[in-house]
Amino acid sequence: MKNDLTRWLAWLAAAGFALQAASALAVPLTPKTDDEVVETLPTLGAFAAEQRTLRRQLAAQPRDAATALALSKSTLARARNDGDARLAGQALGVLRAWDGDDQAPIEIRLQRATLLQHLHQFDAATKELEGVLREQPRHAQALLTLATIHRVQGRYEESDAACARLSAAGQPLYGGACTAENRALRGEFDAARRRLESLVNQVPGNPGWAAWIRTTLGELELRAGRRDAAVAQLQAALRLERDPYTRLALVDALIEGRRFTEAQALLAEAGDGDAALLRRAIVAQALGTADAAAQKRALAERYAQAALRPEAAAVHARERARFALEVEREPQRALELARSNLKTQREAIDLVLMDRAARAAGDAAAQAEVAALAQRIGLRDARLGPAAGNAS
């Protein structure tokens, strides 16, 4: 599943809500001649046509911020659709005319932060956002993004501070939802649930808002160990808005409850991105379908290709660990990948994944490692073992 920040930003884009105010990548492959084909990328008709036009415009005016932003955002949309980190790298490359420019437009810097986050370069994204906030301390989008990056890294107190600043900047609804999610991560499920329920109908006429809050509630219930309640919230969210993130969150809740047939039906609408393919492989493995082996093989090949590119390794670390554990049934390999993933990304599911891999591998020391990390960052999650201090 996409990480937490991607969910917040994707919802903002889908809802059309405008918050105030309008790299360390791998060395690129360099062809020896102009006609050498380095790689052929998959294309989507609408994206491809739009991007051809934008690239022509940007070639004519390389410092046209509006065109660069449009092309970068379109390319990021493709990256999210395809689950392809290469495209996110390309979207960042579109902004190269402003590299090292401390006077770059705020919108360029925010987009650069979003892309760095997407590539799991969280510290670089944070630095970019802090620069924006030094100039505009009440910039709501920058505050929301910063709060969520801190959350993804397991830095809850710093996230709380950014949430509070977001409320003070004139966005009390977003600030309230932000704070409530942090409280839920600490195990304050009842208080967080009440706060989120109070927010559901606060933006009349905008089903996207209610769907977003319901999705957050669904994830809260899953962490609280209330699978049926989680499924109900996520189903309600999906009825309000057919959001890809919510669909996959519901699939995960169904898989948690071993409701594989329902998950399989829901995945029929999920497209062919990496996240959907992983879940199809998990469900096929669980159900023993005729194509289970073919799906496993195809996804293994896709991950092997992605692993050749350094920028893709961090982006797919969680998915590769889950694939090793739930499809390949290689718990030791899953444990190695899950531990590596936790070096940069510490959402609840990341700790749960390592805990499950450690249990499957019979590694008590690794279980204790997860428990210690959960205690250190303050995470409470019913899916973690008793040593991690889960809440019921």
Short mmCIF file of C-alpha atoms in Angstrom, two decimals:
data_model
loop_
_atom_site.label_atom_id
_atom_site.label_comp_id
_atom_site.label_asym_id
_atom_site.label_seq_id
_atom_site.Cartn_x
_atom_site.Cartn_y
_atom_site.Cartn_z
CA MET A 1 0.00 0.00 0.00
CA LYS A 2 1.08 3.55 -0.50
CA ASN A 3 2.56 5.12 2.53
CA ASP A 4 0.61 7.45 4.79
CA LEU A 5 1.77 10.71 3.21
CA THR A 6 0.83 9.55 -0.26
CA ARG A 7 -2.70 8.93 1.02
CA TRP A 8 -3.03 12.46 2.41
CA LEU A 9 -1.62 14.13 -0.70
CA ALA A 10 -3.51 11.90 -3.13
CA TRP A 11 -6.76 12.73 -1.37
CA LEU A 12 -6.05 16.46 -1.51
CA ALA A 13 -5.41 16.22 -5.24
CA ALA A 14 -8.48 14.09 -5.91
CA ALA A 15 -10.76 16.34 -3.86
CA GLY A 16 -9.50 19.44 -5.60
CA PHE A 17 -8.86 21.06 -2.21
CA ALA A 18 -6.22 23.80 -2.42
CA LEU A 19 -4.29 24.47 0.74
CA GLN A 20 -2.78 27.94 0.98
CA ALA A 21 -0.10 28.97 -1.55
CA ALA A 22 -0.59 28.13 -4.74
CA SER A 23 18.68 15.15 -5.50
CA ALA A 24 20.16 12.30 -4.37
CA LEU A 25 19.09 9.99 -7.19
CA ALA A 26 21.14 7.24 -8.82
CA VAL A 27 23.53 8.27 -11.60
CA PRO A 28 21.52 8.09 -14.85
CA LEU A 29 22.37 5.76 -17.70
CA THR A 30 23.94 7.76 -20.52
CA PRO A 31 23.47 6.50 -24.10
CA LYS A 32 26.51 6.55 -26.37
CA THR A 33 24.53 7.86 -29.34
CA ASP A 34 21.33 9.85 -29.75
CA ASP A 35 19.45 6.90 -31.25
CA GLU A 36 20.42 4.35 -28.59
CA VAL A 37 17.35 3.03 -26.72
CA VAL A 38 18.19 2.79 -23.01
CA GLU A 39 14.79 1.52 -21.95
CA THR A 40 11.20 1.45 -23.17
CA LEU A 41 8.71 2.52 -20.53
CA PRO A 42 5.04 1.54 -20.46
CA THR A 43 2.73 4.29 -21.68
CA LEU A 44 -0.82 5.24 -20.89
CA GLY A 45 -2.61 7.03 -23.69
CA ALA A 46 -3.91 10.07 -21.81
CA PHE A 47 -0.72 10.50 -19.80
CA ALA A 48 1.52 10.06 -22.86
CA ALA A 49 -0.34 12.58 -25.01
CA GLU A 50 -0.41 15.17 -22.23
CA GLN A 51 3.25 14.70 -21.44
CA ARG A 52 4.41 14.98 -25.06
CA THR A 53 2.76 18.39 -25.27
CA LEU A 54 4.18 19.52 -21.94
CA ARG A 55 7.69 18.33 -22.81
CA ARG A 56 7.65 20.33 -26.04
CA GLN A 57 6.54 23.42 -24.12
CA LEU A 58 9.20 22.92 -21.44
CA ALA A 59 11.93 22.41 -24.02
CA ALA A 60 11.05 25.81 -25.47
CA GLN A 61 10.91 27.46 -22.03
CA PRO A 62 12.96 25.42 -19.50
CA ARG A 63 12.28 27.87 -16.64
CA ASP A 64 8.50 28.00 -17.11
CA ALA A 65 7.40 26.96 -13.61
CA ALA A 66 3.77 26.33 -14.56
CA THR A 67 4.70 23.94 -17.36
CA ALA A 68 7.35 22.19 -15.26
CA LEU A 69 4.86 21.69 -12.43
CA ALA A 70 2.20 20.34 -14.76
CA LEU A 71 4.63 17.86 -16.33
CA SER A 72 6.09 16.82 -12.99
CA LYS A 73 2.66 16.24 -11.46
CA SER A 74 1.46 14.29 -14.50
CA THR A 75 4.56 12.10 -14.37
CA LEU A 76 4.09 11.51 -10.63
CA ALA A 77 0.48 10.50 -11.32
CA ARG A 78 1.81 7.88 -13.72
CA ALA A 79 4.33 6.74 -11.13
CA ARG A 80 1.55 6.22 -8.62
CA ASN A 81 -0.65 4.50 -11.19
CA ASP A 82 2.11 2.12 -12.34
CA GLY A 83 3.97 1.75 -9.05
CA ASP A 84 7.10 2.69 -11.00
CA ALA A 85 9.80 4.57 -9.06
CA ARG A 86 11.59 5.41 -12.33
CA LEU A 87 8.76 7.74 -13.25
CA ALA A 88 9.00 9.53 -9.90
CA GLY A 89 12.69 10.05 -10.62
CA GLN A 90 11.78 11.50 -14.00
CA ALA A 91 9.21 13.80 -12.36
CA LEU A 92 11.98 15.08 -10.08
CA GLY A 93 14.27 15.53 -13.08
CA VAL A 94 11.69 17.82 -14.70
CA LEU A 95 12.44 20.32 -11.93
CA ARG A 96 16.22 20.25 -12.41
CA ALA A 97 16.29 23.85 -13.71
CA TRP A 98 15.72 24.95 -10.09
CA ASP A 99 18.32 22.66 -8.47
CA GLY A 100 20.28 24.62 -5.89
CA ASP A 101 18.06 27.66 -6.38
CA ASP A 102 17.08 29.03 -2.98
CA GLN A 103 14.70 31.41 -4.71
CA ALA A 104 12.75 28.71 -6.55
CA PRO A 105 8.98 29.23 -6.49
CA ILE A 106 7.25 27.74 -3.45
CA GLU A 107 5.17 25.42 -5.67
CA ILE A 108 8.35 23.98 -7.21
CA ARG A 109 9.84 23.34 -3.79
CA LEU A 110 6.66 21.69 -2.53
CA GLN A 111 6.52 19.42 -5.56
CA ARG A 112 10.18 18.54 -5.06
CA ALA A 113 9.44 17.65 -1.42
CA THR A 114 6.50 15.48 -2.50
CA LEU A 115 8.69 13.63 -4.98
CA LEU A 116 11.52 13.14 -2.49
CA GLN A 117 8.94 11.72 -0.09
CA HIS A 118 7.60 9.40 -2.78
CA LEU A 119 11.14 8.12 -3.30
CA HIS A 120 11.45 7.65 0.49
CA GLN A 121 14.12 10.32 0.77
CA PHE A 122 12.39 11.62 3.88
CA ASP A 123 15.23 13.68 5.34
CA ALA A 124 15.74 15.52 2.06
CA ALA A 125 11.99 16.14 1.81
CA THR A 126 11.94 17.47 5.37
CA LYS A 127 14.80 19.85 4.64
CA GLU A 128 12.92 21.17 1.59
CA LEU A 129 9.76 21.74 3.61
CA GLU A 130 11.59 23.44 6.45
CA GLY A 131 13.01 25.87 3.92
CA VAL A 132 9.51 26.68 2.69
CA LEU A 133 8.28 27.16 6.25
CA ARG A 134 11.10 29.54 7.10
CA GLU A 135 9.68 31.82 4.43
CA GLN A 136 6.00 31.09 5.02
CA PRO A 137 5.54 29.71 8.56
CA ARG A 138 1.78 29.28 8.08
CA HIS A 139 1.92 27.44 4.77
CA ALA A 140 -0.72 24.77 5.37
CA GLN A 141 0.28 22.25 2.69
CA ALA A 142 3.91 22.33 3.82
CA LEU A 143 2.83 21.83 7.44
CA LEU A 144 0.54 18.93 6.57
CA THR A 145 3.24 17.26 4.51
CA LEU A 146 5.83 17.78 7.24
CA ALA A 147 3.50 16.39 9.92
CA THR A 148 2.90 13.26 7.91
CA ILE A 149 6.55 12.67 7.02
CA HIS A 150 7.35 12.84 10.73
CA ARG A 151 4.56 10.33 11.38
CA VAL A 152 5.86 7.96 8.71
CA GLN A 153 9.27 8.10 10.39
CA GLY A 154 7.75 7.32 13.80
CA ARG A 155 8.52 10.82 15.12
CA TYR A 156 5.13 11.43 16.72
CA GLU A 157 6.00 14.39 18.93
CA GLU A 158 7.41 16.32 15.98
CA SER A 159 4.33 15.36 13.99
CA ASP A 160 2.11 16.64 16.81
CA ALA A 161 3.89 19.99 16.69
CA ALA A 162 3.33 20.31 12.93
CA CYS A 163 -0.34 19.31 13.37
CA ALA A 164 -0.76 22.04 15.97
CA ARG A 165 0.85 24.58 13.65
CA LEU A 166 -1.52 23.44 10.91
CA SER A 167 -4.54 24.19 13.11
CA ALA A 168 -3.06 27.56 14.06
CA ALA A 169 -2.53 28.32 10.37
CA GLY A 170 -6.29 28.32 9.78
CA GLN A 171 -6.84 24.63 8.97
CA PRO A 172 -8.44 23.27 12.18
CA LEU A 173 -10.15 20.35 10.42
CA TYR A 174 -6.94 19.05 8.90
CA GLY A 175 -5.04 19.82 12.08
CA GLY A 176 -7.65 17.93 14.10
CA ALA A 177 -7.55 14.89 11.83
CA CYS A 178 -3.76 14.99 11.89
CA THR A 179 -3.63 15.05 15.69
CA ALA A 180 -6.29 12.34 16.01
CA GLU A 181 -4.31 9.97 13.81
CA ASN A 182 -1.25 10.46 15.99
CA ARG A 183 -3.32 9.75 19.10
CA ALA A 184 -4.59 6.55 17.53
CA LEU A 185 -1.05 5.43 16.77
CA ARG A 186 -0.26 5.83 20.47
CA GLY A 187 -3.18 3.55 21.35
CA GLU A 188 -5.66 6.28 22.31
CA PHE A 189 -8.21 4.57 20.09
CA ASP A 190 -11.42 5.73 21.81
CA ALA A 191 -10.45 9.41 21.93
CA ALA A 192 -9.15 9.37 18.36
CA ARG A 193 -12.27 7.55 17.14
CA ARG A 194 -14.55 10.15 18.75
CA ARG A 195 -12.59 13.01 17.23
CA LEU A 196 -12.57 11.51 13.75
CA GLU A 197 -16.28 10.65 13.91
CA SER A 198 -16.97 14.28 14.80
CA LEU A 199 -15.12 15.36 11.64
CA VAL A 200 -16.90 13.10 9.13
CA ASN A 201 -19.66 15.56 8.25
CA GLN A 202 -17.74 18.78 8.72
CA VAL A 203 -17.41 19.52 4.99
CA PRO A 204 -20.98 19.28 3.59
CA GLY A 205 -21.31 18.44 -0.06
CA ASN A 206 -17.83 16.97 -0.27
CA PRO A 207 -18.01 13.16 -0.13
CA GLY A 208 -14.24 13.00 -0.61
CA TRP A 209 -13.69 14.50 2.83
CA ALA A 210 -15.99 11.99 4.53
CA ALA A 211 -14.38 9.14 2.58
CA TRP A 212 -10.94 10.24 3.69
CA ILE A 213 -11.95 10.36 7.37
CA ARG A 214 -13.70 6.98 7.07
CA THR A 215 -10.53 5.50 5.58
CA THR A 216 -8.52 6.88 8.50
CA LEU A 217 -11.07 5.35 10.87
CA GLY A 218 -10.79 2.01 9.09
CA GLU A 219 -7.04 1.97 9.57
CA LEU A 220 -7.49 2.95 13.22
CA GLU A 221 -9.86 0.02 13.75
CA LEU A 222 -7.42 -2.39 12.13
CA ARG A 223 -4.67 -1.25 14.49
CA ALA A 224 -7.12 -1.57 17.38
CA GLY A 225 -7.73 -5.21 16.47
CA ARG A 226 -11.35 -4.62 15.35
CA ARG A 227 -11.28 -6.16 11.88
CA ASP A 228 -15.03 -6.17 11.26
CA ALA A 229 -15.28 -2.51 12.27
CA ALA A 230 -12.32 -1.73 10.00
CA VAL A 231 -13.99 -3.45 7.05
CA ALA A 232 -17.25 -1.59 7.70
CA GLN A 233 -15.51 1.81 7.78
CA LEU A 234 -13.53 1.12 4.63
CA GLN A 235 -16.61 -0.16 2.79
CA ALA A 236 -18.44 3.03 3.78
CA ALA A 237 -15.49 5.10 2.52
CA LEU A 238 -15.42 3.24 -0.79
CA ARG A 239 -19.16 3.80 -1.29
CA LEU A 240 -18.54 7.51 -0.90
CA GLU A 241 -15.57 7.62 -3.28
CA ARG A 242 -13.97 4.93 -5.42
CA ASP A 243 -10.48 5.79 -4.28
CA PRO A 244 -7.63 3.38 -5.19
CA TYR A 245 -5.94 3.76 -1.80
CA THR A 246 -9.16 2.95 0.07
CA ARG A 247 -9.81 -0.04 -2.16
CA LEU A 248 -6.43 -1.55 -1.34
CA ALA A 249 -6.84 -0.72 2.35
CA LEU A 250 -10.10 -2.67 2.28
CA VAL A 251 -8.41 -5.54 0.45
CA ASP A 252 -5.78 -5.65 3.20
CA ALA A 253 -8.45 -5.68 5.91
CA LEU A 254 -10.20 -8.56 4.15
CA ILE A 255 -6.90 -10.45 3.83
CA GLU A 256 -6.28 -9.86 7.55
CA GLY A 257 -9.63 -11.55 8.21
CA ARG A 258 -8.87 -14.35 5.71
CA ARG A 259 -11.81 -13.24 3.59
CA PHE A 260 -9.88 -14.02 0.43
CA THR A 261 -12.79 -14.48 -1.96
CA GLU A 262 -14.13 -11.02 -1.13
CA ALA A 263 -10.65 -9.58 -1.53
CA GLN A 264 -10.29 -11.28 -4.91
CA ALA A 265 -13.53 -9.74 -6.16
CA LEU A 266 -12.49 -6.28 -5.02
CA LEU A 267 -9.12 -6.61 -6.74
CA ALA A 268 -10.86 -7.01 -10.12
CA GLU A 269 -11.25 -3.21 -10.10
CA ALA A 270 -7.80 -2.38 -8.76
CA GLY A 271 -5.80 -1.96 -11.98
CA ASP A 272 -2.36 -3.38 -12.71
CA GLY A 273 -0.08 -1.33 -10.48
CA ASP A 274 2.51 -3.11 -8.33
CA ALA A 275 0.42 -2.78 -5.16
CA ALA A 276 -2.59 -4.46 -6.76
CA LEU A 277 -0.46 -7.19 -8.34
CA LEU A 278 1.09 -8.00 -4.96
CA ARG A 279 -2.30 -8.44 -3.37
CA ARG A 280 -3.55 -10.54 -6.27
CA ALA A 281 -0.56 -12.82 -5.78
CA ILE A 282 -1.22 -13.06 -2.04
CA VAL A 283 -4.89 -13.92 -2.58
CA ALA A 284 -4.09 -16.39 -5.38
CA GLN A 285 -1.57 -18.12 -3.12
CA ALA A 286 -4.08 -18.29 -0.26
CA LEU A 287 -6.86 -19.65 -2.47
CA GLY A 288 -4.59 -21.96 -4.46
CA THR A 289 -5.89 -20.68 -7.79
CA ALA A 290 -4.63 -22.14 -11.07
CA ASP A 291 -2.67 -18.99 -11.91
CA ALA A 292 -1.03 -18.60 -8.48
CA ALA A 293 2.36 -19.87 -9.65
CA ALA A 294 2.32 -17.64 -12.75
CA GLN A 295 1.43 -14.58 -10.68
CA LYS A 296 4.20 -15.37 -8.21
CA ARG A 297 6.74 -15.76 -11.00
CA ALA A 298 5.70 -12.57 -12.80
CA LEU A 299 5.88 -10.48 -9.65
CA ALA A 300 9.25 -11.95 -8.67
CA GLU A 301 10.59 -10.94 -12.08
CA ARG A 302 9.19 -7.44 -11.70
CA TYR A 303 10.82 -6.98 -8.29
CA ALA A 304 14.10 -8.34 -9.63
CA GLN A 305 14.06 -5.74 -12.39
CA ALA A 306 13.19 -2.96 -9.93
CA ALA A 307 16.04 -4.02 -7.64
CA LEU A 308 18.52 -3.16 -10.40
CA ARG A 309 17.71 0.50 -9.86
CA PRO A 310 18.84 2.01 -6.55
CA GLU A 311 15.99 4.54 -6.46
CA ALA A 312 13.44 1.71 -6.55
CA ALA A 313 14.86 -0.34 -3.68
CA ALA A 314 13.50 1.82 -0.85
CA VAL A 315 10.18 2.45 -2.61
CA HIS A 316 9.42 -1.28 -2.88
CA ALA A 317 11.04 -2.47 0.36
CA ARG A 318 7.77 -3.08 2.20
CA GLU A 319 6.15 -4.80 -0.75
CA ARG A 320 9.17 -7.02 -1.35
CA ALA A 321 9.17 -8.06 2.31
CA ARG A 322 5.49 -8.86 2.19
CA PHE A 323 5.94 -10.81 -1.05
CA ALA A 324 8.72 -12.88 0.53
CA LEU A 325 6.59 -13.61 3.59
CA GLU A 326 3.12 -14.18 2.16
CA VAL A 327 3.79 -15.46 -1.35
CA GLU A 328 7.29 -16.96 -1.48
CA ARG A 329 6.98 -18.23 2.11
CA GLU A 330 10.59 -17.30 2.86
CA PRO A 331 10.38 -15.79 6.37
CA GLN A 332 14.12 -15.26 6.81
CA ARG A 333 14.34 -13.30 3.57
CA ALA A 334 11.19 -11.40 4.54
CA LEU A 335 12.78 -10.55 7.88
CA GLU A 336 15.90 -9.14 6.22
CA LEU A 337 13.81 -6.99 3.90
CA ALA A 338 11.45 -5.83 6.65
CA ARG A 339 14.37 -4.83 8.87
CA SER A 340 15.92 -2.87 5.98
CA ASN A 341 12.59 -1.15 5.33
CA LEU A 342 12.40 0.02 8.95
CA LYS A 343 15.61 1.99 8.54
CA THR A 344 13.65 4.68 6.72
CA GLN A 345 9.93 3.94 7.05
CA ARG A 346 8.23 3.28 10.38
CA GLU A 347 4.51 3.19 9.78
CA ALA A 348 2.55 0.75 11.91
CA ILE A 349 2.36 -1.82 9.11
CA ASP A 350 6.15 -1.76 8.76
CA LEU A 351 6.62 -2.86 12.37
CA VAL A 352 3.80 -5.40 12.05
CA LEU A 353 5.43 -6.86 8.97
CA MET A 354 8.80 -7.32 10.66
CA ASP A 355 7.11 -8.80 13.74
CA ARG A 356 5.26 -11.34 11.60
CA ALA A 357 8.39 -12.22 9.65
CA ALA A 358 10.32 -12.65 12.90
CA ARG A 359 7.64 -14.96 14.28
CA ALA A 360 7.52 -16.99 11.09
CA ALA A 361 11.33 -17.28 11.17
CA GLY A 362 11.29 -18.23 14.86
CA ASP A 363 13.64 -15.34 15.63
CA ALA A 364 12.95 -14.21 19.22
CA ALA A 365 15.71 -11.57 19.10
CA ALA A 366 14.09 -9.93 16.08
CA GLN A 367 10.71 -9.98 17.84
CA ALA A 368 12.31 -8.20 20.79
CA GLU A 369 13.87 -5.71 18.38
CA VAL A 370 10.44 -4.79 17.02
CA ALA A 371 8.99 -4.56 20.52
CA ALA A 372 11.77 -2.21 21.59
CA LEU A 373 11.25 0.01 18.54
CA ALA A 374 7.47 0.16 19.09
CA GLN A 375 8.05 1.16 22.71
CA ARG A 376 10.63 3.77 21.77
CA ILE A 377 8.42 5.55 19.23
CA GLY A 378 5.23 5.06 21.26
CA LEU A 379 3.32 2.84 18.82
CA ARG A 380 0.47 0.68 20.10
CA ASP A 381 -0.98 -1.83 17.63
CA ALA A 382 -3.04 -4.92 18.43
CA ARG A 383 -1.41 -6.77 15.55
CA LEU A 384 1.95 -6.68 17.32
CA GLY A 385 2.90 -9.33 19.84
CA PRO A 386 2.37 -8.80 23.59
CA ALA A 387 6.02 -7.80 24.05
CA ALA A 388 5.37 -4.71 21.96
CA GLY A 389 2.78 -3.50 24.48
CA ASN A 390 -0.20 -3.67 22.13
CA ALA A 391 -3.60 -2.37 23.01
CA SER A 392 -6.69 -4.53 22.89
#
